[in-house]
Short mmCIF file of C-alpha atoms in Angstrom, two decimals:
data_model
loop_
_atom_site.label_atom_id
_atom_site.label_comp_id
_atom_site.label_asym_id
_atom_site.label_seq_id
_atom_site.Cartn_x
_atom_site.Cartn_y
_atom_site.Cartn_z
CA UNK G 22 92.79 97.01 136.08
CA UNK G 23 95.55 99.20 138.22
CA UNK G 24 94.92 96.27 140.52
CA UNK G 25 95.74 93.98 138.29
CA UNK G 26 98.60 95.72 136.95
CA UNK G 27 100.40 95.90 140.36
CA UNK G 28 99.73 92.20 141.09
CA UNK G 29 101.40 90.90 137.65
CA UNK G 30 104.13 93.56 138.42
CA UNK G 31 104.61 92.47 141.94
CA UNK G 32 104.43 88.88 141.17
CA UNK G 33 107.04 88.98 138.50
CA UNK G 34 109.55 90.97 140.99
CA UNK G 35 109.07 88.77 143.67
CA UNK G 36 109.88 86.09 141.30
CA UNK G 37 113.15 87.52 139.98
CA UNK G 38 114.29 88.55 143.47
CA UNK G 39 113.73 84.89 144.50
CA UNK G 40 115.38 83.62 141.58
CA UNK G 41 119.28 85.13 141.84
CA UNK G 42 120.42 86.40 145.28
CA UNK G 43 120.75 90.27 145.74
CA UNK G 44 123.77 91.80 144.55
CA UNK G 45 124.80 92.36 148.04
CA UNK G 46 124.59 89.24 149.42
CA UNK G 47 126.24 87.84 146.28
CA UNK G 48 129.14 90.11 146.76
CA UNK G 49 129.01 89.43 150.44
CA UNK G 50 129.75 85.28 150.13
CA UNK G 51 132.08 86.19 147.58
CA UNK G 52 134.37 88.39 150.00
CA UNK G 53 133.85 85.88 152.93
CA UNK G 54 135.15 83.45 150.27
CA UNK G 55 138.45 84.84 149.71
CA UNK G 56 138.99 84.96 153.26
CA UNK G 57 138.21 81.69 154.46
CA UNK G 58 138.87 79.26 151.65
CA UNK G 59 142.62 80.74 150.51
CA UNK G 60 143.75 78.82 147.11
CA UNK G 61 146.16 76.20 148.78
CA UNK G 62 146.08 72.43 148.26
CA UNK G 63 143.43 71.01 149.61
CA UNK G 64 143.90 67.73 151.81
CA UNK G 65 141.33 64.72 151.28
CA UNK G 66 139.04 63.84 153.90
CA UNK G 67 138.88 60.30 154.98
CA UNK G 68 135.50 60.70 155.87
CA UNK G 69 134.62 61.28 151.75
CA UNK G 70 136.32 58.12 150.76
CA UNK G 71 134.41 56.51 148.08
CA UNK G 72 135.11 53.00 147.39
CA UNK G 73 134.16 50.83 144.56
CA UNK G 74 133.78 47.16 145.73
CA UNK G 75 133.53 44.11 143.43
CA UNK G 76 130.07 42.97 142.82
CA UNK G 77 128.50 39.79 144.14
CA UNK G 78 128.67 38.24 140.32
CA UNK G 79 132.10 39.40 139.85
CA UNK G 80 133.55 37.61 143.04
CA UNK G 81 131.43 34.39 142.40
CA UNK G 82 132.73 34.04 138.63
CA UNK G 83 136.28 34.40 140.17
CA UNK G 84 135.59 31.75 142.26
CA UNK G 85 134.04 29.99 139.70
CA UNK G 86 137.12 30.05 137.73
CA UNK G 87 139.40 28.93 140.22
CA UNK G 88 137.65 26.04 140.66
CA UNK G 89 134.73 26.51 142.98
CA UNK G 90 132.34 23.44 142.86
CA UNK G 91 128.56 23.78 142.89
CA UNK G 92 126.81 22.53 146.12
CA UNK G 93 123.39 22.53 146.36
CA UNK G 94 123.07 22.83 149.75
CA UNK G 95 125.77 25.38 150.60
CA UNK G 96 123.35 28.85 149.94
CA UNK G 97 121.23 29.87 152.58
CA UNK G 98 117.77 28.88 152.98
CA UNK G 99 114.78 30.63 151.18
CA UNK G 100 112.31 30.33 153.91
CA UNK G 101 114.70 32.05 156.23
CA UNK G 102 114.06 35.37 154.42
CA UNK G 103 110.64 35.51 156.47
CA UNK G 104 112.25 35.17 159.72
CA UNK G 105 114.65 38.44 159.02
CA UNK G 106 112.35 40.88 161.30
CA UNK G 107 114.99 44.15 161.76
CA UNK G 108 115.98 45.83 159.18
CA UNK G 109 119.60 45.27 159.92
CA UNK G 110 118.68 41.42 159.04
CA UNK G 111 116.80 42.42 155.96
CA UNK G 112 119.79 44.53 154.95
CA UNK G 113 122.04 41.91 155.67
CA UNK G 114 119.68 39.33 153.84
CA UNK G 115 119.53 41.40 150.92
CA UNK G 116 123.38 41.04 150.41
CA UNK G 117 123.56 37.10 151.28
CA UNK G 118 120.62 36.29 148.63
CA UNK G 119 122.11 38.28 145.93
CA UNK G 120 125.61 35.96 145.88
CA UNK G 121 123.46 33.14 146.30
CA UNK G 122 121.81 34.33 143.14
CA UNK G 123 124.92 34.72 141.44
CA UNK G 124 126.22 31.47 142.51
CA UNK G 125 123.46 29.79 141.04
CA UNK G 126 123.11 31.71 137.87
CA UNK G 127 126.82 30.88 137.33
CA UNK G 128 125.92 27.22 138.16
CA UNK G 129 122.91 26.98 135.76
CA UNK G 130 120.42 26.55 138.13
CA UNK G 131 117.67 28.38 136.86
CA UNK G 132 114.67 27.71 139.14
CA UNK G 133 116.88 28.16 142.25
CA UNK G 134 117.85 31.89 140.32
CA UNK G 135 114.64 32.84 139.81
CA UNK G 136 113.93 32.11 143.55
CA UNK G 137 116.43 34.05 144.88
CA UNK G 138 115.66 36.98 142.82
CA UNK G 139 112.07 36.99 144.44
CA UNK G 140 113.76 37.05 147.73
CA UNK G 141 116.61 39.73 146.72
CA UNK G 142 113.57 41.61 145.22
CA UNK G 143 111.22 41.32 148.41
CA UNK G 144 113.48 42.03 150.97
CA UNK G 145 114.92 44.86 149.34
CA UNK G 146 111.34 46.26 149.23
CA UNK G 147 110.49 45.63 152.77
CA UNK G 148 114.02 47.87 153.78
CA UNK G 149 112.63 50.67 151.09
CA UNK G 150 114.86 49.50 148.07
CA UNK G 151 112.16 49.54 144.98
CA UNK G 152 114.22 48.74 141.86
CA UNK G 153 113.13 45.60 140.27
CA UNK G 154 109.41 45.87 141.16
CA UNK G 155 109.33 49.34 139.59
CA UNK G 156 110.13 47.80 136.37
CA UNK G 157 108.33 44.43 135.14
CA UNK G 158 110.41 44.16 131.95
CA UNK G 159 113.48 43.74 134.33
CA UNK G 160 111.94 40.39 135.81
CA UNK G 161 110.95 39.19 132.54
CA UNK G 162 114.07 39.82 130.94
CA UNK G 163 115.93 38.32 134.01
CA UNK G 164 114.11 35.16 133.38
CA UNK G 165 114.27 34.95 129.56
CA UNK G 166 118.19 35.41 130.16
CA UNK G 167 119.02 32.51 131.94
CA UNK G 168 121.20 29.83 130.22
CA UNK G 169 122.73 32.65 128.28
CA UNK G 170 125.28 33.79 130.10
CA UNK G 171 126.34 36.99 128.43
CA UNK G 172 122.50 38.27 128.77
CA UNK G 173 122.37 36.96 132.33
CA UNK G 174 125.11 39.35 133.60
CA UNK G 175 123.87 42.09 131.28
CA UNK G 176 120.56 42.04 133.18
CA UNK G 177 122.40 41.40 136.46
CA UNK G 178 124.59 44.32 136.18
CA UNK G 179 121.47 46.29 135.41
CA UNK G 180 120.04 45.50 138.08
CA UNK G 181 123.03 45.90 140.51
CA UNK G 182 123.45 49.89 138.59
CA UNK G 183 119.77 50.38 139.17
CA UNK G 184 120.29 49.76 143.00
CA UNK G 185 123.24 51.40 143.32
CA UNK G 186 121.71 54.73 141.38
CA UNK G 187 118.94 54.37 143.95
CA UNK G 188 120.82 53.76 146.71
CA UNK G 189 123.18 57.22 145.91
CA UNK G 190 119.66 59.38 144.93
CA UNK G 191 117.97 58.32 148.22
CA UNK G 192 121.15 59.21 150.13
CA UNK G 193 121.44 55.02 151.29
CA UNK G 194 124.96 54.64 151.06
CA UNK G 195 125.28 53.02 154.43
CA UNK G 196 122.72 50.62 153.84
CA UNK G 197 124.55 49.91 150.52
CA UNK G 198 127.60 49.24 152.56
CA UNK G 199 125.72 46.65 154.74
CA UNK G 200 124.20 45.20 151.81
CA UNK G 201 127.93 44.50 149.96
CA UNK G 202 129.00 43.32 153.42
CA UNK G 203 126.35 40.67 153.52
CA UNK G 204 127.58 39.88 149.61
CA UNK G 205 130.56 39.73 150.56
CA UNK G 206 130.37 37.40 153.39
CA UNK G 207 128.30 35.06 152.19
CA UNK G 208 130.77 34.70 148.78
CA UNK G 209 133.52 33.83 151.31
CA UNK G 210 131.49 31.35 153.10
CA UNK G 211 130.93 29.67 149.84
CA UNK G 212 134.11 29.55 148.67
CA UNK G 213 135.09 28.18 152.10
CA UNK G 214 132.62 25.47 152.37
CA UNK G 215 132.50 24.55 148.52
CA UNK G 216 136.02 23.93 149.01
CA UNK G 217 135.78 20.88 150.90
CA UNK G 218 139.58 20.19 152.07
CA UNK G 219 140.87 23.85 153.21
CA UNK G 220 143.45 23.00 151.59
CA UNK G 221 146.15 25.71 149.42
CA UNK G 222 143.92 25.21 146.01
CA UNK G 223 143.25 28.52 144.08
CA UNK G 224 140.20 28.63 145.94
CA UNK G 225 141.39 29.08 149.23
CA UNK G 226 144.08 31.32 147.77
CA UNK G 227 141.59 33.43 146.44
CA UNK G 228 139.72 33.47 150.04
CA UNK G 229 142.60 34.73 151.61
CA UNK G 230 143.08 37.13 149.37
CA UNK G 231 140.15 38.48 149.22
CA UNK G 232 140.29 38.88 153.18
CA UNK G 233 142.21 42.38 152.29
CA UNK G 234 138.59 43.87 151.09
CA UNK G 235 137.40 43.64 154.72
CA UNK G 236 139.72 46.45 156.00
CA UNK G 237 138.49 49.17 153.82
CA UNK G 238 134.67 48.14 154.24
CA UNK G 239 135.20 48.26 157.94
CA UNK G 240 135.96 51.95 157.33
CA UNK G 241 133.10 52.51 155.13
CA UNK G 242 130.75 50.56 157.73
CA UNK G 243 132.08 52.80 160.23
CA UNK G 244 130.97 56.31 159.27
CA UNK G 245 127.38 55.14 159.94
CA UNK G 246 127.16 56.95 163.79
CA UNK G 247 123.41 55.64 164.59
CA UNK G 248 124.17 52.14 164.39
CA UNK G 249 121.84 49.67 166.04
CA UNK G 250 123.10 47.17 168.62
CA UNK G 251 123.14 44.27 166.15
CA UNK G 252 125.18 46.55 163.54
CA UNK G 253 127.77 47.35 166.11
CA UNK G 254 127.81 43.37 167.33
CA UNK G 255 128.20 42.59 163.63
CA UNK G 256 130.95 45.08 162.95
CA UNK G 257 132.91 43.91 166.15
CA UNK G 258 133.11 40.32 164.55
CA UNK G 259 134.00 41.80 161.18
CA UNK G 260 136.86 43.70 163.28
CA UNK G 261 137.89 40.49 165.16
CA UNK G 262 138.06 38.72 161.61
CA UNK G 263 140.01 41.43 160.19
CA UNK G 264 142.22 41.80 163.11
CA UNK G 265 142.71 38.05 163.19
CA UNK G 266 143.73 38.37 158.97
CA UNK G 267 146.48 41.09 160.05
CA UNK G 268 148.08 39.35 163.22
CA UNK G 269 149.32 36.81 160.90
CA UNK G 270 152.90 37.06 160.01
CA UNK G 271 152.84 36.28 156.27
CA UNK G 272 149.58 38.90 156.02
CA UNK G 273 151.50 41.72 157.64
CA UNK G 274 154.83 41.21 156.01
CA UNK G 275 153.43 41.10 152.13
CA UNK G 276 152.65 44.48 151.16
CA UNK G 277 149.80 43.81 148.72
CA UNK G 278 148.88 40.47 150.12
CA UNK G 279 149.09 38.22 146.87
CA UNK G 280 150.39 34.86 146.52
CA UNK G 281 150.18 34.50 150.39
CA UNK G 282 151.48 31.78 151.70
CA UNK G 283 149.61 30.72 154.95
CA UNK G 284 149.54 27.33 156.15
CA UNK G 285 146.64 24.84 156.37
CA UNK G 286 145.79 25.54 159.64
CA UNK G 287 146.06 29.39 159.06
CA UNK G 288 143.67 28.84 156.35
CA UNK G 289 141.13 26.37 158.20
CA UNK G 290 141.25 29.52 161.11
CA UNK G 291 140.13 31.49 158.68
CA UNK G 292 137.89 29.58 157.23
CA UNK G 293 136.42 28.40 160.56
CA UNK G 294 135.85 32.14 161.52
CA UNK G 295 133.94 33.17 158.38
CA UNK G 296 131.67 30.12 158.86
CA UNK G 297 131.12 30.90 162.19
CA UNK G 298 130.31 34.52 161.45
CA UNK G 299 127.86 33.72 158.64
CA UNK G 300 126.20 31.40 160.39
CA UNK G 301 125.40 33.73 163.30
CA UNK G 302 124.21 36.29 160.88
CA UNK G 303 121.60 33.79 158.62
CA UNK K 11 85.55 89.38 143.84
CA UNK K 12 86.42 86.15 141.53
CA UNK K 13 89.17 88.33 139.80
CA UNK K 14 90.95 89.32 143.29
CA UNK K 15 91.20 85.53 144.31
CA UNK K 16 92.68 84.60 141.13
CA UNK K 17 95.05 87.74 141.21
CA UNK K 18 95.84 86.71 145.23
CA UNK K 19 96.80 83.07 143.96
CA UNK K 20 98.61 84.58 140.78
CA UNK K 21 100.88 86.37 142.95
CA UNK K 22 101.21 83.80 145.64
CA UNK K 23 102.16 80.82 143.12
CA UNK K 24 104.67 82.76 141.23
CA UNK K 25 106.41 84.04 144.47
CA UNK K 26 106.64 80.51 145.91
CA UNK K 27 107.68 79.05 142.38
CA UNK K 28 110.62 81.85 142.44
CA UNK K 29 111.25 80.81 146.35
CA UNK K 30 111.48 77.29 146.16
CA UNK K 31 111.39 76.39 142.20
CA UNK K 32 113.44 76.84 139.60
CA UNK K 33 116.02 79.37 141.23
CA UNK K 34 117.37 77.07 143.86
CA UNK K 35 118.17 73.88 141.67
CA UNK K 36 121.56 73.59 140.63
CA UNK K 37 122.94 74.07 137.27
CA UNK K 38 124.19 70.31 136.62
CA UNK K 39 126.48 69.48 134.01
CA UNK K 40 127.17 66.16 134.77
CA UNK K 41 126.39 63.77 131.93
CA UNK K 42 126.47 60.36 133.70
CA UNK K 43 124.11 58.26 131.58
CA UNK K 44 125.46 59.41 128.35
CA UNK K 45 129.23 58.44 129.96
CA UNK K 46 127.71 54.94 131.25
CA UNK K 47 126.02 54.27 127.79
CA UNK K 48 129.51 55.03 125.78
CA UNK K 49 131.79 53.25 128.22
CA UNK K 50 129.63 50.25 128.15
CA UNK K 51 130.78 50.17 124.24
CA UNK K 52 134.28 50.91 124.48
CA UNK K 53 134.88 48.38 127.54
CA UNK K 54 134.17 45.27 125.74
CA UNK K 55 135.59 42.49 126.06
CA UNK K 56 135.65 43.75 129.41
CA UNK K 57 132.55 42.77 131.41
CA UNK K 58 130.73 46.46 132.31
CA UNK K 59 130.35 46.27 136.26
CA UNK K 60 129.62 50.03 136.89
CA UNK K 61 129.96 53.64 136.81
CA UNK K 62 130.66 55.98 139.64
CA UNK K 63 130.56 59.55 139.29
CA UNK K 64 132.75 61.92 141.45
CA UNK K 65 130.22 64.85 141.73
CA UNK K 66 131.70 68.70 142.80
CA UNK K 67 130.49 71.99 142.80
CA UNK K 68 132.39 74.71 140.79
CA UNK K 69 134.90 76.43 142.56
CA UNK K 70 137.53 79.10 142.19
CA UNK K 71 140.15 77.21 144.57
CA UNK K 72 141.54 73.41 144.24
CA UNK K 73 139.92 70.62 145.37
CA UNK K 74 141.03 67.56 145.60
CA UNK K 75 138.55 64.06 145.81
CA UNK K 76 139.70 60.45 146.22
CA UNK K 77 137.82 56.86 144.89
CA UNK K 78 139.28 53.63 145.81
CA UNK K 79 139.11 50.63 143.26
CA UNK K 80 139.29 47.17 145.10
CA UNK K 81 140.53 44.81 142.58
CA UNK K 82 140.46 40.95 142.97
CA UNK K 83 143.53 39.02 142.02
CA UNK K 84 144.84 38.54 139.00
CA UNK K 85 141.79 39.45 136.97
CA UNK K 86 142.43 41.99 134.22
CA UNK K 87 140.57 45.60 134.53
CA UNK K 88 139.65 48.34 132.47
CA UNK K 89 138.80 51.98 133.58
CA UNK K 90 137.36 54.55 131.38
CA UNK K 91 137.43 58.15 132.86
CA UNK K 92 134.97 60.26 131.10
CA UNK K 93 135.58 64.27 131.48
CA UNK K 94 132.46 65.34 129.42
CA UNK K 95 130.32 66.13 132.25
CA UNK K 96 132.65 69.14 132.93
CA UNK K 97 131.68 72.92 131.90
CA UNK K 98 134.27 74.31 129.48
CA UNK K 99 137.17 75.71 131.29
CA UNK K 100 137.36 73.05 134.16
CA UNK K 101 140.44 70.98 133.90
CA UNK K 102 140.99 67.73 136.05
CA UNK K 103 144.20 65.62 136.76
CA UNK K 104 143.52 62.14 137.29
CA UNK K 105 146.17 60.23 139.21
CA UNK K 106 146.47 56.65 140.13
CA UNK K 107 148.33 55.74 143.19
CA UNK K 108 148.93 52.39 144.74
CA UNK K 109 148.54 53.87 148.36
CA UNK K 110 146.29 56.56 149.73
CA UNK K 111 146.85 60.37 149.82
CA UNK K 112 149.40 60.87 152.28
CA UNK K 113 151.00 58.24 152.87
CA UNK K 114 154.63 58.06 152.35
CA UNK K 115 156.60 56.25 149.31
CA UNK K 116 153.47 55.93 147.14
CA UNK K 117 153.83 55.00 143.54
CA UNK K 118 152.13 56.89 140.93
CA UNK K 119 150.68 54.07 138.33
CA UNK K 120 148.70 56.46 135.98
CA UNK K 121 148.63 59.88 134.96
CA UNK K 122 146.62 61.96 132.74
CA UNK K 123 146.43 65.78 132.64
CA UNK K 124 145.73 66.19 129.00
CA UNK K 125 142.30 67.35 128.18
CA UNK K 126 140.70 64.44 126.22
CA UNK K 127 137.23 63.51 126.96
CA UNK K 128 138.18 60.16 127.24
CA UNK K 129 140.70 58.11 129.32
CA UNK K 130 140.87 54.28 128.93
CA UNK K 131 143.09 52.41 131.75
CA UNK K 132 143.89 49.07 131.67
CA UNK K 133 145.40 47.33 134.80
CA UNK K 134 147.42 44.72 132.28
CA UNK K 135 149.65 48.05 131.89
CA UNK K 136 150.66 48.22 135.27
CA UNK K 137 154.07 46.64 136.23
CA UNK K 138 153.14 44.96 139.78
CA UNK K 139 149.74 43.81 140.71
CA UNK K 140 147.83 45.79 143.49
CA UNK K 141 144.93 44.83 145.70
CA UNK K 142 143.59 48.28 145.13
CA UNK K 143 143.79 51.38 143.15
CA UNK K 144 143.58 54.84 144.67
CA UNK K 145 142.36 57.42 141.96
CA UNK K 146 142.81 60.96 142.85
CA UNK K 147 141.28 64.00 141.09
CA UNK K 148 143.01 67.29 141.30
CA UNK K 149 140.23 70.07 140.40
CA UNK K 150 141.48 73.21 139.45
CA UNK K 151 139.93 76.52 139.86
CA UNK K 152 136.96 77.23 137.85
CA UNK K 153 136.98 80.83 136.60
CA UNK K 154 134.10 80.53 134.18
CA UNK K 155 130.85 82.02 134.01
CA UNK K 156 129.23 79.48 136.15
CA UNK K 157 130.55 80.45 138.71
CA UNK K 158 128.24 83.75 138.70
CA UNK K 159 125.02 80.81 139.05
CA UNK K 160 124.41 80.66 142.46
CA UNK K 161 125.83 77.22 142.49
CA UNK K 162 126.69 74.35 139.68
CA UNK K 163 127.55 70.87 140.08
CA UNK K 164 129.94 69.04 137.77
CA UNK K 165 131.60 65.72 137.56
CA UNK K 166 133.87 62.98 136.20
CA UNK K 167 133.00 59.37 135.64
CA UNK K 168 134.82 56.60 136.03
CA UNK K 169 133.34 53.11 134.35
CA UNK K 170 134.99 49.78 135.11
CA UNK K 171 135.04 46.32 133.67
CA UNK K 172 137.03 43.36 134.19
CA UNK K 173 137.92 39.87 132.27
CA UNK K 174 137.73 36.64 133.92
CA UNK K 175 140.86 35.20 132.15
CA UNK K 176 143.66 36.17 132.06
CA UNK K 177 145.12 38.25 129.25
CA UNK K 178 148.68 37.05 127.50
CA UNK K 179 151.38 39.31 128.39
CA UNK K 180 154.20 40.00 126.27
CA UNK K 181 156.19 36.97 127.99
CA UNK K 182 153.57 34.53 126.81
CA UNK K 183 154.04 36.02 122.79
#
């Protein structure tokens, strides 16, 4: 019986000890804090920069309002998904297909939307992001909502949110940035390709304005110190595109980048670089 | 013999639980899901696009955090900040600038240093269009009882939505 009592007392005592730090430890830490962490107004560490980028559906929705047409053959071919071998290719592929999905949804291409959703789901799982298949109900609701703008937007936003949460919980912020870069690039590509004359139309204007996003996107992408050679090459291409954009006098002298008065030649040059970069990726 | 083995197991389990279990979990004040659910309603007729929680550990000194929102041109946005994920006694000022922290000549677009849980900001209220907004949180020192806990975490949430059509301005009316 004594043994039983001793064991219980020991168990409770060790549990209590472990739950809270000893007063001596607490005191020492508090003391250190007052020495090291003097109450001055703190700086912001750029490494901690947190950026909210527009979603793929938001970008495509705005393009559509600017008059973007629907072209059947402008999106990435579905069978290419099987050819993506590396994690980098698959991650970019998730972003590219997400934009293709948004473009199909916005243009009531329901079967295509379902096929792109399957491609996004499959590639996401390959890189360890299990969201849609974790809940059969979401895929079902997505299919049922097609044709109803508000309902389909709600389901797509929910998937986006679940994905964001998953990336955050699993410390996959860099993968999230790469996915967004693929989505952004595909959006720009469709904006260029489905706007046949590259003229100074509203779509061209939107493409030129959305180039501004690239600057912050690059800052986030560059945080990853362990990039694969493929990712490094991709970043160098994005850097080159960004440098070209900011080398234009009209861009450099326009503080916020609105109502840019770019020439048709400059718009064509931007468009050509986007097309080249996107095609080299997919 | 069986009794001794049971006792040893009991001691081992309670000891291990004490070291790696509940005792090392941060106390969490953040209520992201609740903030998200209420913001979705408040954002209407704007299209909800997401909720970003800026988490931080309670400290007895000032902290400063920054979140950048990339905007699409000519699109009206609504942003809802929610302070309900803060313990009592934790104050946070919310400022929105046109440029990042540390840049000269940046313009203060919006500031809220009140105590309301919910703050609504519409980009339509801005006098100028900006391609991105720099949201700065100034987190005041916390001196409440939670500082005595091994560590406690809180957050401020920011939900956002957009409207894909230009809203009428005063000039239109």
